[in-house]
Amino acid sequence: MVHHAEEWRLAVAAEPVTISERLAGRAVLVTGASGFLGKAVVAILLREAPDLREVRLVLRAGDDAAAQERLRAEVLASEAFDPVRDTAEAAISDERLSAVAGDLTAERLGRGEGDDGLAGIDVAIHCAASVSFEEPLDDILDLNVLGALRLTRALREGAEVRGGPEPAFVHVSTAYAAGNRTGLVLERRSGESPEEAEIDLHAELEAARAWRAGLEAESRLPEHQARFAREAAQELGPAGSLPAGRRAEELRRDWIAAELVERGRRRCRTLGWADGYSLSKALAERALGAEPPPSLTVVRPSIIESALRDPHPGWIEGIKVVDPVILAYARGMVSRFPGADSGVFDIVPVDLVANACVAAAAHPPASGSRVVAVVSGRRNPITLRELGDTVGAHFGDRPLPDEDGTPIEISRLRFDPAPRVLGAIDRGTWAARAGRRLLDRIPLPRADDAERRLHVERRRLERLRRLAEIYGPYSELDCVFDDRAARELLAELAPSDREHLDFDTAAIDWDDYLDRVHLPALRRLVSPPRAPRATGAGAQRPAGAGLPDGPPAIAFLDVEGVVVDTTIAHFYAWLRSRGMPGLDRLAFGAGLAARAPGWALADRRSRAAFNRDFYKTYRGLPAAELRAEAGAALEEHILPRLQQAAVRRIRAHRRRGDRIVLLTGALDFLVEPLRALGDELISARLIEDGGVFTGELAEPPLTAEGRAAEAARVAAEHGIELGDCHAYADSISDLPLLEAVGHAHPVNPDFRLEREARRRGWTPLRWDTEPGARSRPPAPVAVGG
């Protein structure tokens, strides 16, 4: 039987035949159609080959019906299909565009023996792959290498089901499958060069899988456990032992994942490749060479970025390879990066790569294999210096805004050898970590602000090191890629196809592409339009609006920092000093000020321990006298500090029919005036003996897990699901309460709570004490709110 490729060669004896004519009546299978390149390939097939018998996609799904739903809901929803949307809908209706379920990590792609879901295919374009530079080596080898073999074997079986020939195969690889080379890199399949190491794929897989078991055991050694516990306590200590323990376990798992990636990276670099991605693509080329389809084209693009023309200039989905470095530079996080000014950085727009894949599918080699490099560096190079200057000019003229909307100033990007860049990063990281340890040992003023600044700097340095580790080997490569076979393929095309499906990178104006196409697209991706900020009196109104629909439930509000801008220490200072003469009051205040840093340090470690220790200051004080003094608390201490935004929010909950519960670590007799704001006030009580306070709490401190337990108790008593309830709190010690309810509202959160809110997707609320609060009493919202 004559192979399809030979049939197609015989059909073009004289005049070039268009791709549309070549693919007419054929069935093309595409993997990775949910990805960036795969979507572009499918869209071009629909546009350029309207007479295809079928375009069949392999998508990961539970069954073929679910795959078909993914096709409609996920793949076709992309902007890539805007120019061909009617064509795509018609193709689905005519059953010329379909999807089948397939898992490249499973034998036969998870389909049964004799299944015809992969039968009747004439040519396959294999785009599916993990493109992550931070994936464990065993995972990426399994998907990118064994997955390609599983696909070709499944296609071979599918051909046998129908009794037809095995389809031609287009495999999308990467130019960096060639390894870390210098000079001119030829279009040769990996394994064809004598200088490359012989690599036993299965031995590499076994070793990488063994790392997991070893790291699981190692991560539980005392020295690692102590580090995880220490870091978890720094982040969540006041939230209690259980949240800190959960965080320690998360840190352990994160450490294992990072170690797996790092060991894989070191192994790949030992063998001569930058990372698991480039090595896996090289080994996939070798594996396909060992079990070759009758016709194999390996398409090797360099770094794929946004579209030059189709479906529109600048089309991009997600952050691509070079973009994290560009964005870090534009945000002022990076000023130096590994590389040399004269080094060539090879990039190519996605639509050119997709054009090459479709051209290769329509023009397969008659037999054997070929490598087609879709690259730019040899005939149209852009150096790192030119790239850096173009990006710098763009964001210098049109800077990104910071969180406050202020334009970010950037300096010229410098390129230095990797050891120099990494050495500077490591010194800064050491200093940031030392500063963070100091916060837990020495009481410092404004410790929360200091922790925030240290965290931001440490995150910046960690991100910079990560970027340098991942992308440095690519920016330091001193080579260019030959594209002779790509030019030969382009020359085979009919004149009309060369116009519509051009993939010659020599004509690209890089300054224009970067400044007017790619960078604006990247800006749109990361800087969505900002909502107008409310101003004036109306800016406060959302505090009582925007509550979600749902059944009446309970709103739990922390008093200190949420309802009243005060602390238990402020209550004590007011109570003890209000009747003192001026000099005595100054002396008393100085004594409290001297103890305040120590209390703040204790509070950073454990709110419960701090409360117990602090209330010992009441030891021996006359109970009746203090209760009498507390009668003035409403007018003198509470009203001037009352958060009117909290009052409005309470009223909003009342209108919903919610029950209001106030939670406070302050003493009952001091906060009694606040009872009118809610249905229940849960506060602290001191033990009395002989008319004086002992300094001991009558119940465990109402902090951390204690508040969550109280919320659960109250909800159970009223037959209400915690998932319907709301909670408002300002401190990391309140994390268990916020996690316990269905609607968490951090209010003016401290740094550690704000960080946890970002991790969980909670939106912080900003409430201020409003001028004039002293002159008006809190409205008794329990009645007629």
Tab-separated table of N, CA and C in Angstrom, residues 58 60-61 101-115 118 141-143 145-158 201-202 205 209 291:
chain	number	residue	atom	x	y	z
A	58	VAL	N	-7.672	15.693	20.761
A	58	VAL	CA	-7.547	14.831	21.932
A	58	VAL	C	-7.440	15.736	23.151
A	60	ARG	N	-7.950	16.035	27.525
A	60	ARG	CA	-8.072	15.288	28.777
A	60	ARG	C	-9.475	15.494	29.340
A	61	ALA	N	-10.211	14.418	29.506
A	61	ALA	CA	-11.591	14.477	29.984
A	61	ALA	C	-12.015	13.089	30.421
A	101	ALA	N	-11.732	11.954	24.301
A	101	ALA	CA	-10.983	11.945	25.564
A	101	ALA	C	-9.696	11.161	25.394
A	102	GLY	N	-8.628	11.684	25.959
A	102	GLY	CA	-7.349	10.985	25.902
A	102	GLY	C	-6.392	11.513	26.949
A	103	ASP	N	-5.682	10.613	27.593
A	103	ASP	CA	-4.729	10.965	28.655
A	103	ASP	C	-3.361	10.448	28.254
A	104	LEU	N	-2.443	11.342	27.960
A	104	LEU	CA	-1.113	10.951	27.491
A	104	LEU	C	-0.285	10.260	28.566
A	105	THR	N	-0.729	10.289	29.818
A	105	THR	CA	0.010	9.599	30.872
A	105	THR	C	-0.494	8.170	31.067
A	106	ALA	N	-1.480	7.752	30.253
A	106	ALA	CA	-2.052	6.404	30.374
A	106	ALA	C	-1.820	5.630	29.079
A	107	GLU	N	-1.619	4.329	29.201
A	107	GLU	CA	-1.465	3.495	28.004
A	107	GLU	C	-2.739	3.562	27.171
A	108	ARG	N	-2.541	3.537	25.862
A	108	ARG	CA	-3.642	3.710	24.897
A	108	ARG	C	-4.412	5.001	25.162
A	109	LEU	N	-3.773	5.923	25.839
A	109	LEU	CA	-4.367	7.207	26.189
A	109	LEU	C	-5.617	7.046	27.039
A	110	GLY	N	-5.670	5.911	27.762
A	110	GLY	CA	-6.814	5.644	28.622
A	110	GLY	C	-8.027	5.112	27.886
A	111	ARG	N	-7.875	4.770	26.627
A	111	ARG	CA	-8.983	4.245	25.830
A	111	ARG	C	-8.854	2.728	25.733
A	112	GLY	N	-9.972	2.043	25.580
A	112	GLY	CA	-9.971	0.586	25.577
A	112	GLY	C	-9.333	-0.013	24.334
A	113	GLU	N	-8.940	-1.256	24.460
A	113	GLU	CA	-8.343	-1.964	23.326
A	113	GLU	C	-9.395	-2.119	22.226
A	114	GLY	N	-8.992	-1.842	20.993
A	114	GLY	CA	-9.912	-1.932	19.869
A	114	GLY	C	-10.788	-0.706	19.695
A	115	ASP	N	-10.633	0.305	20.577
A	115	ASP	CA	-11.415	1.536	20.481
A	115	ASP	C	-11.025	2.262	19.189
A	118	LEU	N	-9.232	6.852	17.891
A	118	LEU	CA	-8.037	7.377	17.234
A	118	LEU	C	-7.832	6.737	15.867
A	141	LEU	N	9.164	13.819	32.192
A	141	LEU	CA	9.602	12.745	31.295
A	141	LEU	C	8.439	11.830	30.939
A	142	ASP	N	7.584	11.568	31.911
A	142	ASP	CA	6.442	10.695	31.651
A	142	ASP	C	5.510	11.320	30.618
A	143	LEU	N	5.207	12.603	30.765
A	143	LEU	CA	4.264	13.240	29.846
A	143	LEU	C	4.904	13.543	28.496
A	145	VAL	N	7.868	12.540	27.071
A	145	VAL	CA	8.570	11.484	26.336
A	145	VAL	C	7.656	10.276	26.154
A	146	LEU	N	7.268	9.664	27.256
A	146	LEU	CA	6.407	8.486	27.137
A	146	LEU	C	5.056	8.857	26.540
A	147	GLY	N	4.582	10.090	26.814
A	147	GLY	CA	3.309	10.516	26.234
A	147	GLY	C	3.347	10.534	24.721
A	148	ALA	N	4.463	11.004	24.144
A	148	ALA	CA	4.594	10.997	22.680
A	148	ALA	C	4.596	9.569	22.143
A	149	LEU	N	5.278	8.664	22.839
A	149	LEU	CA	5.291	7.258	22.407
A	149	LEU	C	3.903	6.632	22.534
A	150	ARG	N	3.228	6.916	23.629
A	150	ARG	CA	1.867	6.366	23.805
A	150	ARG	C	0.949	6.835	22.678
A	151	LEU	N	1.108	8.084	22.273
A	151	LEU	CA	0.266	8.610	21.202
A	151	LEU	C	0.547	7.898	19.879
A	152	THR	N	1.811	7.769	19.498
A	152	THR	CA	2.113	7.110	18.212
A	152	THR	C	1.680	5.651	18.227
A	153	ARG	N	1.832	4.982	19.373
A	153	ARG	CA	1.387	3.590	19.453
A	153	ARG	C	-0.135	3.497	19.339
A	154	ALA	N	-0.840	4.424	19.999
A	154	ALA	CA	-2.294	4.413	19.911
A	154	ALA	C	-2.759	4.703	18.490
A	155	LEU	N	-2.072	5.607	17.801
A	155	LEU	CA	-2.415	5.880	16.406
A	155	LEU	C	-2.133	4.672	15.519
A	156	ARG	N	-1.058	3.967	15.837
A	156	ARG	CA	-0.728	2.749	15.069
A	156	ARG	C	-1.831	1.711	15.251
A	157	GLU	N	-2.279	1.530	16.498
A	157	GLU	CA	-3.373	0.594	16.756
A	157	GLU	C	-4.658	1.051	16.074
A	158	GLY	N	-4.898	2.381	16.098
A	158	GLY	CA	-6.088	2.904	15.451
A	158	GLY	C	-6.081	2.648	13.962
A	201	LEU	N	16.489	6.295	29.318
A	201	LEU	CA	15.264	6.948	29.759
A	201	LEU	C	14.674	6.273	30.985
A	202	HIS	N	14.576	4.962	30.956
A	202	HIS	CA	13.914	4.257	32.059
A	202	HIS	C	14.731	4.338	33.348
A	205	LEU	N	14.005	7.734	34.770
A	205	LEU	CA	12.686	7.748	35.394
A	205	LEU	C	12.702	7.057	36.748
A	209	ARG	N	11.929	8.904	40.309
A	209	ARG	CA	10.828	8.439	41.164
A	209	ARG	C	11.338	8.042	42.544
A	291	GLU	N	11.255	4.413	17.636
A	291	GLU	CA	9.992	3.808	17.189
A	291	GLU	C	9.335	4.752	16.186
